Every structure is written in structure tokens, then in C-alpha cells.
Short mmCIF file of N, CA and C in Angstrom, two decimals:
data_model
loop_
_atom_site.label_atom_id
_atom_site.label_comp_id
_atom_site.label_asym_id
_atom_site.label_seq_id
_atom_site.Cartn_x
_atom_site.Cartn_y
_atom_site.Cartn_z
N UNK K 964 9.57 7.60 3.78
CA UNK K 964 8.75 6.96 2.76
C UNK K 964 9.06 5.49 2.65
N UNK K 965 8.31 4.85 1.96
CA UNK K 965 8.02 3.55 1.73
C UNK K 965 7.78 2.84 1.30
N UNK K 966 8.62 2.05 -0.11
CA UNK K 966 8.50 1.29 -1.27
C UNK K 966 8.16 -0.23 -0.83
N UNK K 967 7.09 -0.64 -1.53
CA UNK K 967 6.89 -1.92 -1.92
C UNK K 967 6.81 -2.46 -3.40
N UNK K 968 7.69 -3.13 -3.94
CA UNK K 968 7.38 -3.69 -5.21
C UNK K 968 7.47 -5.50 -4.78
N UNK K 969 6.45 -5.89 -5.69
CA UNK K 969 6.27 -7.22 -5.93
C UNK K 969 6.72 -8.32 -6.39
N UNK K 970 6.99 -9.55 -6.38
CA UNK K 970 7.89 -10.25 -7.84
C UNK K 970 7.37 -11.98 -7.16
N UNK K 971 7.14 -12.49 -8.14
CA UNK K 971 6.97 -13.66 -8.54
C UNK K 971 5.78 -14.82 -9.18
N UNK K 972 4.97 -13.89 -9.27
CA UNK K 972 3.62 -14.20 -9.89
C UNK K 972 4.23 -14.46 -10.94
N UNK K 973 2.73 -15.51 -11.72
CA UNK K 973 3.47 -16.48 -13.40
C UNK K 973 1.44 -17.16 -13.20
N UNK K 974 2.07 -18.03 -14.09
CA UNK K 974 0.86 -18.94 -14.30
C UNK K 974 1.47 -20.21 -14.24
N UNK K 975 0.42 -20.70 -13.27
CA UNK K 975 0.47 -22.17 -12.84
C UNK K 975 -0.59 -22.68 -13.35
N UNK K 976 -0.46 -24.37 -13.19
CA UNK K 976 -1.46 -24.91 -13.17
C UNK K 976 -2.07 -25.27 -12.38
N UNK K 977 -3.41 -25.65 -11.67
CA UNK K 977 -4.02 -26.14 -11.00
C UNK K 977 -3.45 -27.11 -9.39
N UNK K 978 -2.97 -26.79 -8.45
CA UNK K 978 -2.33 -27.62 -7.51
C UNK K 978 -0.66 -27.52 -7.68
N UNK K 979 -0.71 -26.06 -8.54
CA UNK K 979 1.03 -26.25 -8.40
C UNK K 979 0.89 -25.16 -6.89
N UNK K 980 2.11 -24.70 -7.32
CA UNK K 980 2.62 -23.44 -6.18
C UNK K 980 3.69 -21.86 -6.65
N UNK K 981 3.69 -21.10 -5.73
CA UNK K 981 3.96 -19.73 -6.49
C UNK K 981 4.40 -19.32 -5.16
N UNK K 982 5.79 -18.67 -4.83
CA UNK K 982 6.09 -18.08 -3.76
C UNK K 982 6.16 -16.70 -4.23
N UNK K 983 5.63 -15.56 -3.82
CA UNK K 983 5.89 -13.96 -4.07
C UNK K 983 6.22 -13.96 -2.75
N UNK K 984 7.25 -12.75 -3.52
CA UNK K 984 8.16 -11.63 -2.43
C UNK K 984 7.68 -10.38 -2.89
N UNK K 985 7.94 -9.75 -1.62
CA UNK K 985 7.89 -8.40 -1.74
C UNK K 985 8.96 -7.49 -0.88
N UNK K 986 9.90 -6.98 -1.72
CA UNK K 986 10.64 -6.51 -1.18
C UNK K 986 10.69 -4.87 -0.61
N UNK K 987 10.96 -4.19 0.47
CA UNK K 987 10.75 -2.83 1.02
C UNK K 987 11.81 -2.46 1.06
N UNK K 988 11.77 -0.86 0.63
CA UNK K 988 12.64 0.04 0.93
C UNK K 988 12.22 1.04 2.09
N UNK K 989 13.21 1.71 2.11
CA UNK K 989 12.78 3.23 2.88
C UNK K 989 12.99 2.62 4.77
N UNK K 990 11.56 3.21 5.63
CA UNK K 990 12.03 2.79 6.97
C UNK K 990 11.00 1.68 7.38
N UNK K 991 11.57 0.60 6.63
CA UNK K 991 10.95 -0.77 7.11
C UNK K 991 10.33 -1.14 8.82
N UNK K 992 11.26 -0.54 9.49
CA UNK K 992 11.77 -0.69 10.92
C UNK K 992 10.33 0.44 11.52
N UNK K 993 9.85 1.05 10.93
CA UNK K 993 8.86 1.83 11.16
C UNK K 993 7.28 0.99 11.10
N UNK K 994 7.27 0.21 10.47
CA UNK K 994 6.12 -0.85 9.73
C UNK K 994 5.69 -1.78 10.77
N UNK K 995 4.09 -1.27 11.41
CA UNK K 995 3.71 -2.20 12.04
C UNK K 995 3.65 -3.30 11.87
N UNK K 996 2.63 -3.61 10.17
CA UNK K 996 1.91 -4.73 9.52
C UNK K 996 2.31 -4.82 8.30
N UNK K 997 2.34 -5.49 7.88
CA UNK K 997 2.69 -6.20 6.30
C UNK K 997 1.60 -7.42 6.17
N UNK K 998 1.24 -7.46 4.94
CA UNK K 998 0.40 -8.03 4.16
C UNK K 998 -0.02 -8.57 3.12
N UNK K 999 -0.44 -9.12 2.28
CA UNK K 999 -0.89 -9.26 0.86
C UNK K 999 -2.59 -9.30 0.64
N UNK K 1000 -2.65 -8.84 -0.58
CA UNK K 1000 -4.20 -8.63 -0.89
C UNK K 1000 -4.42 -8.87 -2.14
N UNK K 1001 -5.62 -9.27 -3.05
CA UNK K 1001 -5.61 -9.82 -4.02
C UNK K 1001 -6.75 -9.20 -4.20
N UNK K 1002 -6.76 -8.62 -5.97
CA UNK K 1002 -7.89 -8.80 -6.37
C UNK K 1002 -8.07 -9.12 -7.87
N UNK K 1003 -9.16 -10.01 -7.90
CA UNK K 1003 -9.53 -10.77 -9.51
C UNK K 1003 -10.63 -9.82 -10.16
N UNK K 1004 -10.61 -9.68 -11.55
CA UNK K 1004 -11.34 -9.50 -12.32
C UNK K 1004 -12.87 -9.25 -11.82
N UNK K 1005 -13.36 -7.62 -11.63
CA UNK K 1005 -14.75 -8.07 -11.66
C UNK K 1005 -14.71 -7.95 -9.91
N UNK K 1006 -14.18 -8.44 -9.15
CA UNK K 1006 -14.14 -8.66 -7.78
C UNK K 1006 -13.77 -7.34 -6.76
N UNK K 1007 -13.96 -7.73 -5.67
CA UNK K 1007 -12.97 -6.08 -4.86
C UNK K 1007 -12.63 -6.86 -4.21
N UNK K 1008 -11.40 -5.64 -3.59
CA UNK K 1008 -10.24 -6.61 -3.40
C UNK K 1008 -10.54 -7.34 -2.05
N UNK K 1009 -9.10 -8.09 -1.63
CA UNK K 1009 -9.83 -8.34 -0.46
C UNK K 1009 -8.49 -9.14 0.43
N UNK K 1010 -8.42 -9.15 1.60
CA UNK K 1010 -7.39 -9.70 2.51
C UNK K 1010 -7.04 -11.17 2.29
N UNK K 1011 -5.71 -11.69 2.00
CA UNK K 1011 -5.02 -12.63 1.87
C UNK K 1011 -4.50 -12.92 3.22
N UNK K 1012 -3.83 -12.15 3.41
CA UNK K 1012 -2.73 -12.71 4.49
C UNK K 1012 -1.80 -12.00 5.28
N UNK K 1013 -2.21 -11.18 6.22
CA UNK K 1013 -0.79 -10.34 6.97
C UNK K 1013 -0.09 -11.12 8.43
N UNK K 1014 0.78 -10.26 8.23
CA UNK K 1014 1.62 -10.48 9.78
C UNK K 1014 1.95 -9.22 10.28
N UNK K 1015 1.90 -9.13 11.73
CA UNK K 1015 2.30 -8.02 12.49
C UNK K 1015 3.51 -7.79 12.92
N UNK K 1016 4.08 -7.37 14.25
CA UNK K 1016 5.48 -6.72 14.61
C UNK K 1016 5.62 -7.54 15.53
N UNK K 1017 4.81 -8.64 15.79
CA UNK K 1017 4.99 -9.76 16.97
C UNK K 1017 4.74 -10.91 16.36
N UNK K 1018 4.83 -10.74 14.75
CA UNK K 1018 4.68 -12.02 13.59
C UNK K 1018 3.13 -12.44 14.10
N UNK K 1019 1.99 -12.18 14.32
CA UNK K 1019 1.01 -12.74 14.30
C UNK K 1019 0.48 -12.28 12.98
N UNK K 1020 -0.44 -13.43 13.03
CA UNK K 1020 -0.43 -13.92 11.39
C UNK K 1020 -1.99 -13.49 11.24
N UNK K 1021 -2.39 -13.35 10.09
CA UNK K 1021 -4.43 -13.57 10.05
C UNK K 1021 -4.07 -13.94 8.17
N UNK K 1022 -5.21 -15.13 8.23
CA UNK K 1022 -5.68 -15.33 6.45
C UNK K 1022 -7.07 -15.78 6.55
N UNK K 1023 -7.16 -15.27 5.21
CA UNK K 1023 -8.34 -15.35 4.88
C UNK K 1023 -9.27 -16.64 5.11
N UNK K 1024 -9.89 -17.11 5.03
CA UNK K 1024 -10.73 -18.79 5.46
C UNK K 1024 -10.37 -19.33 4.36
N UNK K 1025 -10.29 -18.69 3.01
CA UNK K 1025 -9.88 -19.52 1.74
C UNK K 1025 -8.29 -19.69 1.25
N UNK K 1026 -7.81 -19.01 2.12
CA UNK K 1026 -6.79 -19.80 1.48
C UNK K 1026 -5.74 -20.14 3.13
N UNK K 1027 -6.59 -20.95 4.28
CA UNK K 1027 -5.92 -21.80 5.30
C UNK K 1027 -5.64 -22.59 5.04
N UNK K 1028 -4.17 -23.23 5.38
CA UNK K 1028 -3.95 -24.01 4.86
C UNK K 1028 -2.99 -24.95 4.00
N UNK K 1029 -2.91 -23.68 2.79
CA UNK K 1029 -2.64 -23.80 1.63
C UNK K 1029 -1.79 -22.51 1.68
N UNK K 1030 -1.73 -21.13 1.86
CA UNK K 1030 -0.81 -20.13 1.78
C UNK K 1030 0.08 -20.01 3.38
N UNK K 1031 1.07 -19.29 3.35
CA UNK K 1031 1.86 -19.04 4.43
C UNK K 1031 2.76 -18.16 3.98
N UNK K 1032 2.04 -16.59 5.12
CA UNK K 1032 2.54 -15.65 5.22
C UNK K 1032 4.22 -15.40 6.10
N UNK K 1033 5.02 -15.08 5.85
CA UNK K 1033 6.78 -14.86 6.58
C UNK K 1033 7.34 -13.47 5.82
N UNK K 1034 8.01 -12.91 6.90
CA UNK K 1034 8.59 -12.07 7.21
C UNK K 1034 10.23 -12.13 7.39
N UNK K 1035 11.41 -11.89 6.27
CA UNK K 1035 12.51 -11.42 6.99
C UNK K 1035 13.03 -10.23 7.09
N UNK K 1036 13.19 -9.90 8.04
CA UNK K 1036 13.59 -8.78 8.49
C UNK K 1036 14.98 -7.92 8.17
N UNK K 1037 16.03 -9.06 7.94
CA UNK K 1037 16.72 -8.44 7.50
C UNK K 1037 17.52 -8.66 6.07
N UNK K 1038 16.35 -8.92 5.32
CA UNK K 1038 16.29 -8.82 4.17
C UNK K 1038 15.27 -7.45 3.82
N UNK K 1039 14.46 -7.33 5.03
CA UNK K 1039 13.38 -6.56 4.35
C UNK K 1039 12.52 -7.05 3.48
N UNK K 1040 12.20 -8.06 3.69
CA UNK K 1040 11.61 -8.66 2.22
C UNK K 1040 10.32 -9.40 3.38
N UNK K 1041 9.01 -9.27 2.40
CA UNK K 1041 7.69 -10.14 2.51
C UNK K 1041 7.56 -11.48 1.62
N UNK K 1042 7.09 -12.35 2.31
CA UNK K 1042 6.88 -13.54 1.07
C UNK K 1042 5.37 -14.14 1.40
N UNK K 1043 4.89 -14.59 0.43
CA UNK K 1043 3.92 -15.45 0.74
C UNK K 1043 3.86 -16.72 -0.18
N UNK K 1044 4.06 -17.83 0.63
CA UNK K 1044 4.49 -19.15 -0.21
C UNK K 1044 2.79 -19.80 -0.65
N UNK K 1045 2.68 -19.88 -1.62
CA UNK K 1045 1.15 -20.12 -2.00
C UNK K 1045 1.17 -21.53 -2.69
N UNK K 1046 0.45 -22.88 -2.08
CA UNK K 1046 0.56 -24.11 -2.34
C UNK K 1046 -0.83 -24.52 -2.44
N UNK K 1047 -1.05 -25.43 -3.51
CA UNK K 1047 -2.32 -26.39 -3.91
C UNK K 1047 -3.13 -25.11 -4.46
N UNK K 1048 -2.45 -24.38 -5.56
CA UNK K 1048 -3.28 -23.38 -6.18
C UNK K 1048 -4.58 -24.03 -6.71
N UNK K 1049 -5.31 -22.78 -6.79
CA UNK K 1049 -6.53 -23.29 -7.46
C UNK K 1049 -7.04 -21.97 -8.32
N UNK K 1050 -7.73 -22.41 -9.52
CA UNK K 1050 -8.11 -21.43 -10.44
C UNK K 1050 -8.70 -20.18 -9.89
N UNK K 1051 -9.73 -20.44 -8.50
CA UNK K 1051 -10.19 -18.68 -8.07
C UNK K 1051 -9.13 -18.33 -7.21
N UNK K 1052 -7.71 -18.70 -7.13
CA UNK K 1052 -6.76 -17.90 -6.62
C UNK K 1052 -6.48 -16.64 -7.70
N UNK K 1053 -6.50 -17.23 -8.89
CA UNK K 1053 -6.38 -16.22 -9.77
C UNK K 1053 -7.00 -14.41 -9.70
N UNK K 1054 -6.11 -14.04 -9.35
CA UNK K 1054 -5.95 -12.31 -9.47
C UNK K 1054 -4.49 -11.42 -9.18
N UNK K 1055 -4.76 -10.38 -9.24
CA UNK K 1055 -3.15 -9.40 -9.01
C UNK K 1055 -3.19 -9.75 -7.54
N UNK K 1056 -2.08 -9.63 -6.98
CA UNK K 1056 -1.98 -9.86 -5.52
C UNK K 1056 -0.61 -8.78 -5.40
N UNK K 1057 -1.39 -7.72 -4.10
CA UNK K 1057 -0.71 -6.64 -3.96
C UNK K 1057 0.23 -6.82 -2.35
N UNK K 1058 1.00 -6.25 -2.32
CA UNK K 1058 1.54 -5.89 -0.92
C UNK K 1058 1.19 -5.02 -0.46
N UNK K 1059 1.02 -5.21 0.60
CA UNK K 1059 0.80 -3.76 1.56
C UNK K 1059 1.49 -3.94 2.94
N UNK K 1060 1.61 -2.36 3.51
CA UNK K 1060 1.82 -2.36 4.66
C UNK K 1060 1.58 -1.01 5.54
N UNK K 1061 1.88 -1.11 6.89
CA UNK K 1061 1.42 0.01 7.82
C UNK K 1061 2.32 0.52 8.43
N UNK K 1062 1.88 2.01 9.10
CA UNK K 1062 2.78 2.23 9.88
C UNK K 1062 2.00 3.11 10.95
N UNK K 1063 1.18 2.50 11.34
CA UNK K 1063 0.08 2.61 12.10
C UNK K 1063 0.10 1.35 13.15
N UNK K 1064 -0.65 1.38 14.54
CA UNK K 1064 -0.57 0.42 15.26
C UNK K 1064 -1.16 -0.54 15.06
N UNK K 1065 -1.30 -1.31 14.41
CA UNK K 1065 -1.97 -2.27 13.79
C UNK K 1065 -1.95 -3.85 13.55
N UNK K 1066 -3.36 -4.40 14.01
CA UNK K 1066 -3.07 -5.90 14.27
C UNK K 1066 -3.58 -6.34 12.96
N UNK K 1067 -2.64 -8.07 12.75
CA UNK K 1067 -2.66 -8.69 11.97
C UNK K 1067 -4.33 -8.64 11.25
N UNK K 1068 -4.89 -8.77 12.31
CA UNK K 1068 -5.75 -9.67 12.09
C UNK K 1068 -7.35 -7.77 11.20
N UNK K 1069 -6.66 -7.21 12.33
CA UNK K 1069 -7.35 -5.51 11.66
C UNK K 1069 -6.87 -5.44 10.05
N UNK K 1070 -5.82 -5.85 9.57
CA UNK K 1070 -5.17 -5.25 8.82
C UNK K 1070 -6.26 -5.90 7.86
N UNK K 1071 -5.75 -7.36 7.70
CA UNK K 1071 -6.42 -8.57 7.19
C UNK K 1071 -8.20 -7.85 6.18
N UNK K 1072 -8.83 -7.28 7.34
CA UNK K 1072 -10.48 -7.00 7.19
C UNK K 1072 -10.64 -5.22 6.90
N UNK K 1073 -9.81 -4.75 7.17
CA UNK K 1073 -9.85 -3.58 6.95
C UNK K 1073 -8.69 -2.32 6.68
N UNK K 1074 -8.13 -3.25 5.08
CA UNK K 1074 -6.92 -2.71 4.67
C UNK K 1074 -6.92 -1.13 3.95
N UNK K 1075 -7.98 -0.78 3.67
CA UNK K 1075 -8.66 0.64 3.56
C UNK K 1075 -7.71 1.57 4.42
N UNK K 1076 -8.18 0.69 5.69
CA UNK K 1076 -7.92 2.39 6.58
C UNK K 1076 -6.87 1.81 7.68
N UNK K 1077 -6.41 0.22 7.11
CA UNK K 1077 -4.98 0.30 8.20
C UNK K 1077 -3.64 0.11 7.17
N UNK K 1078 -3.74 -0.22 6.42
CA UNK K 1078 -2.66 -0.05 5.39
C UNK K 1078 -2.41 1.48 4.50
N UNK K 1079 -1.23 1.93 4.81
CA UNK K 1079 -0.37 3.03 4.06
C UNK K 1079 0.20 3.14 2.92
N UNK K 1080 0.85 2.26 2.48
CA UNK K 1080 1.79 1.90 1.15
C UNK K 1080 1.11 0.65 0.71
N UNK K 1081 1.27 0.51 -0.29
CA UNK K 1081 0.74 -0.15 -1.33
C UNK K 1081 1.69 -0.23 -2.38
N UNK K 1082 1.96 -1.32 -2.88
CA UNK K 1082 2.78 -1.89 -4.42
C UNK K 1082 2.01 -2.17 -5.47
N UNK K 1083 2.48 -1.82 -6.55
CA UNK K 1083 2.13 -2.25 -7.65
C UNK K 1083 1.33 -3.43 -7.93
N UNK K 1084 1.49 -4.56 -7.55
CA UNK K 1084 1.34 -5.59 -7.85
C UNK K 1084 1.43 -6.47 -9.09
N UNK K 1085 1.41 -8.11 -8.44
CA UNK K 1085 2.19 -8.83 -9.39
C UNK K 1085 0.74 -10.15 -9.87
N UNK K 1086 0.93 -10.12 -11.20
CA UNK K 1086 -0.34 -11.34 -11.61
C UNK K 1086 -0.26 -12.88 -11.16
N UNK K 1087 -0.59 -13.23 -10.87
CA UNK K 1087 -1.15 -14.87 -10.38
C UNK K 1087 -2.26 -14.77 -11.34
N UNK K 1088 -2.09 -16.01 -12.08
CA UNK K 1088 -3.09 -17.19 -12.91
C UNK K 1088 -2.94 -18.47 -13.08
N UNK K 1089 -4.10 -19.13 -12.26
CA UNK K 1089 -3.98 -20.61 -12.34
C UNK K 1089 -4.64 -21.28 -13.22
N UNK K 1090 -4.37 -21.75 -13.90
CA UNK K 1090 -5.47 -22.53 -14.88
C UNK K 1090 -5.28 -24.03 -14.75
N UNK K 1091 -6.78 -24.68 -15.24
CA UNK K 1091 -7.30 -25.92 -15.00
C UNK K 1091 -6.26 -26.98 -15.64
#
């Protein structure tokens, strides 16, 4: 089995920054893909940012740029360093991951049916 919990969401203001981690338990070492996904109010959800087992990366068109997905391994831990926030960043932003063969970039567009575990998730709000 396979824990993900979240941590570092807050409220920023407008052009600050917010690094979340996500830290894993269980058999990390099993985990194709790791990821983050967000969803706001009203919205469905939708792909942020993963990396694979060869660190290839996929993000979304909205937030190039400006977010950067990393992986340590032997921490076990996910991060995604999120810079030049902006107010429609605002939503829960979840972790996920796989244990399925799975590319970054699959995971990214179709976290439905390539992501396994799922975390709680943690709030992001940016305001003006």
C-alpha cells in the first residue's frame, strides 16, 4: 500500500510563491509516476505537473514556467515549487501517484486511469 499526504499550501498573495511536499509511505520504490493535480471551485480537476521513473517531467501550458515539479527519492518526498502565483492558481492541489507503467506526460492528461493513490490534499489561495 501507499500513502500520500500533502503539506504546504497557505494563502499568498498575488506573485508570491508556495512550495508543497508530498510525502510517501509504504513501497515508494514500486511508483512509476508521481504528480500533482488541482482542482478549484466549480472546476474538474485537472493535471499540474508529474514526473516519471526517468524524472521526465509534463505541466500543464498554464503553469510553464512558473511551477517546477522534483522528486527525492530518498526522502520519499514530492515537491512542487510554485512561483509568480496568480489568483486562478487558486484550488486544493492533490498528489498522486502510480504504480502502473506510466509516462509523465500520460499521467499529466489522464490521471483517471493512470494514477492509483491519491492524497488528501492541501489548499492554495492566492489573492489579488
Amino acid at each position: 500500500q501507499v500513502q500520500l499526504v500533502e503539506s504546504g499550501g497557505g494563502s499568498v498573495q498575488t506573485g508570491g510563491s508556495l512550495r508543497l511536499s508530498c510525502a510517501v509511505s509504504g513501497y515508494f520504490y514500486s511508483l512509476y509516476c508521481l504528480g500533482w493535480f488541482r482542482q478549484a471551485p466549480g472546476k474538474e480537476r485537472e493535471g499540474v505537473a508529474t514526473i516519471d521513473n526517468i524524472d521526465s517531467t509534463s505541466y500543464a501550458d498554464s503553469v510553464k514556467g512558473r511551477f517546477t515539479i522534483s522528486r527525492d527519492d530518498a526522502k520519499k518526498t514530492l515537491y512542487l515549487q510554485m512561483n509568480s502565483l496568480k489568483p486562478e492558481d487558486t484550488a486544493m492541489y492533490y498528489c498522486a501517484a502510480s504504480s502502473k507503467s506510466t509516462t509523465a506526460s500520460q499521467a499529466l492528461v489522464w490521471p483517471g486511469v493512470a494514477m492509483d493513490y491519491w492524497g488528501k490534499g492541501t489548499l492554495v489561495t492566492v489573492f489579488s
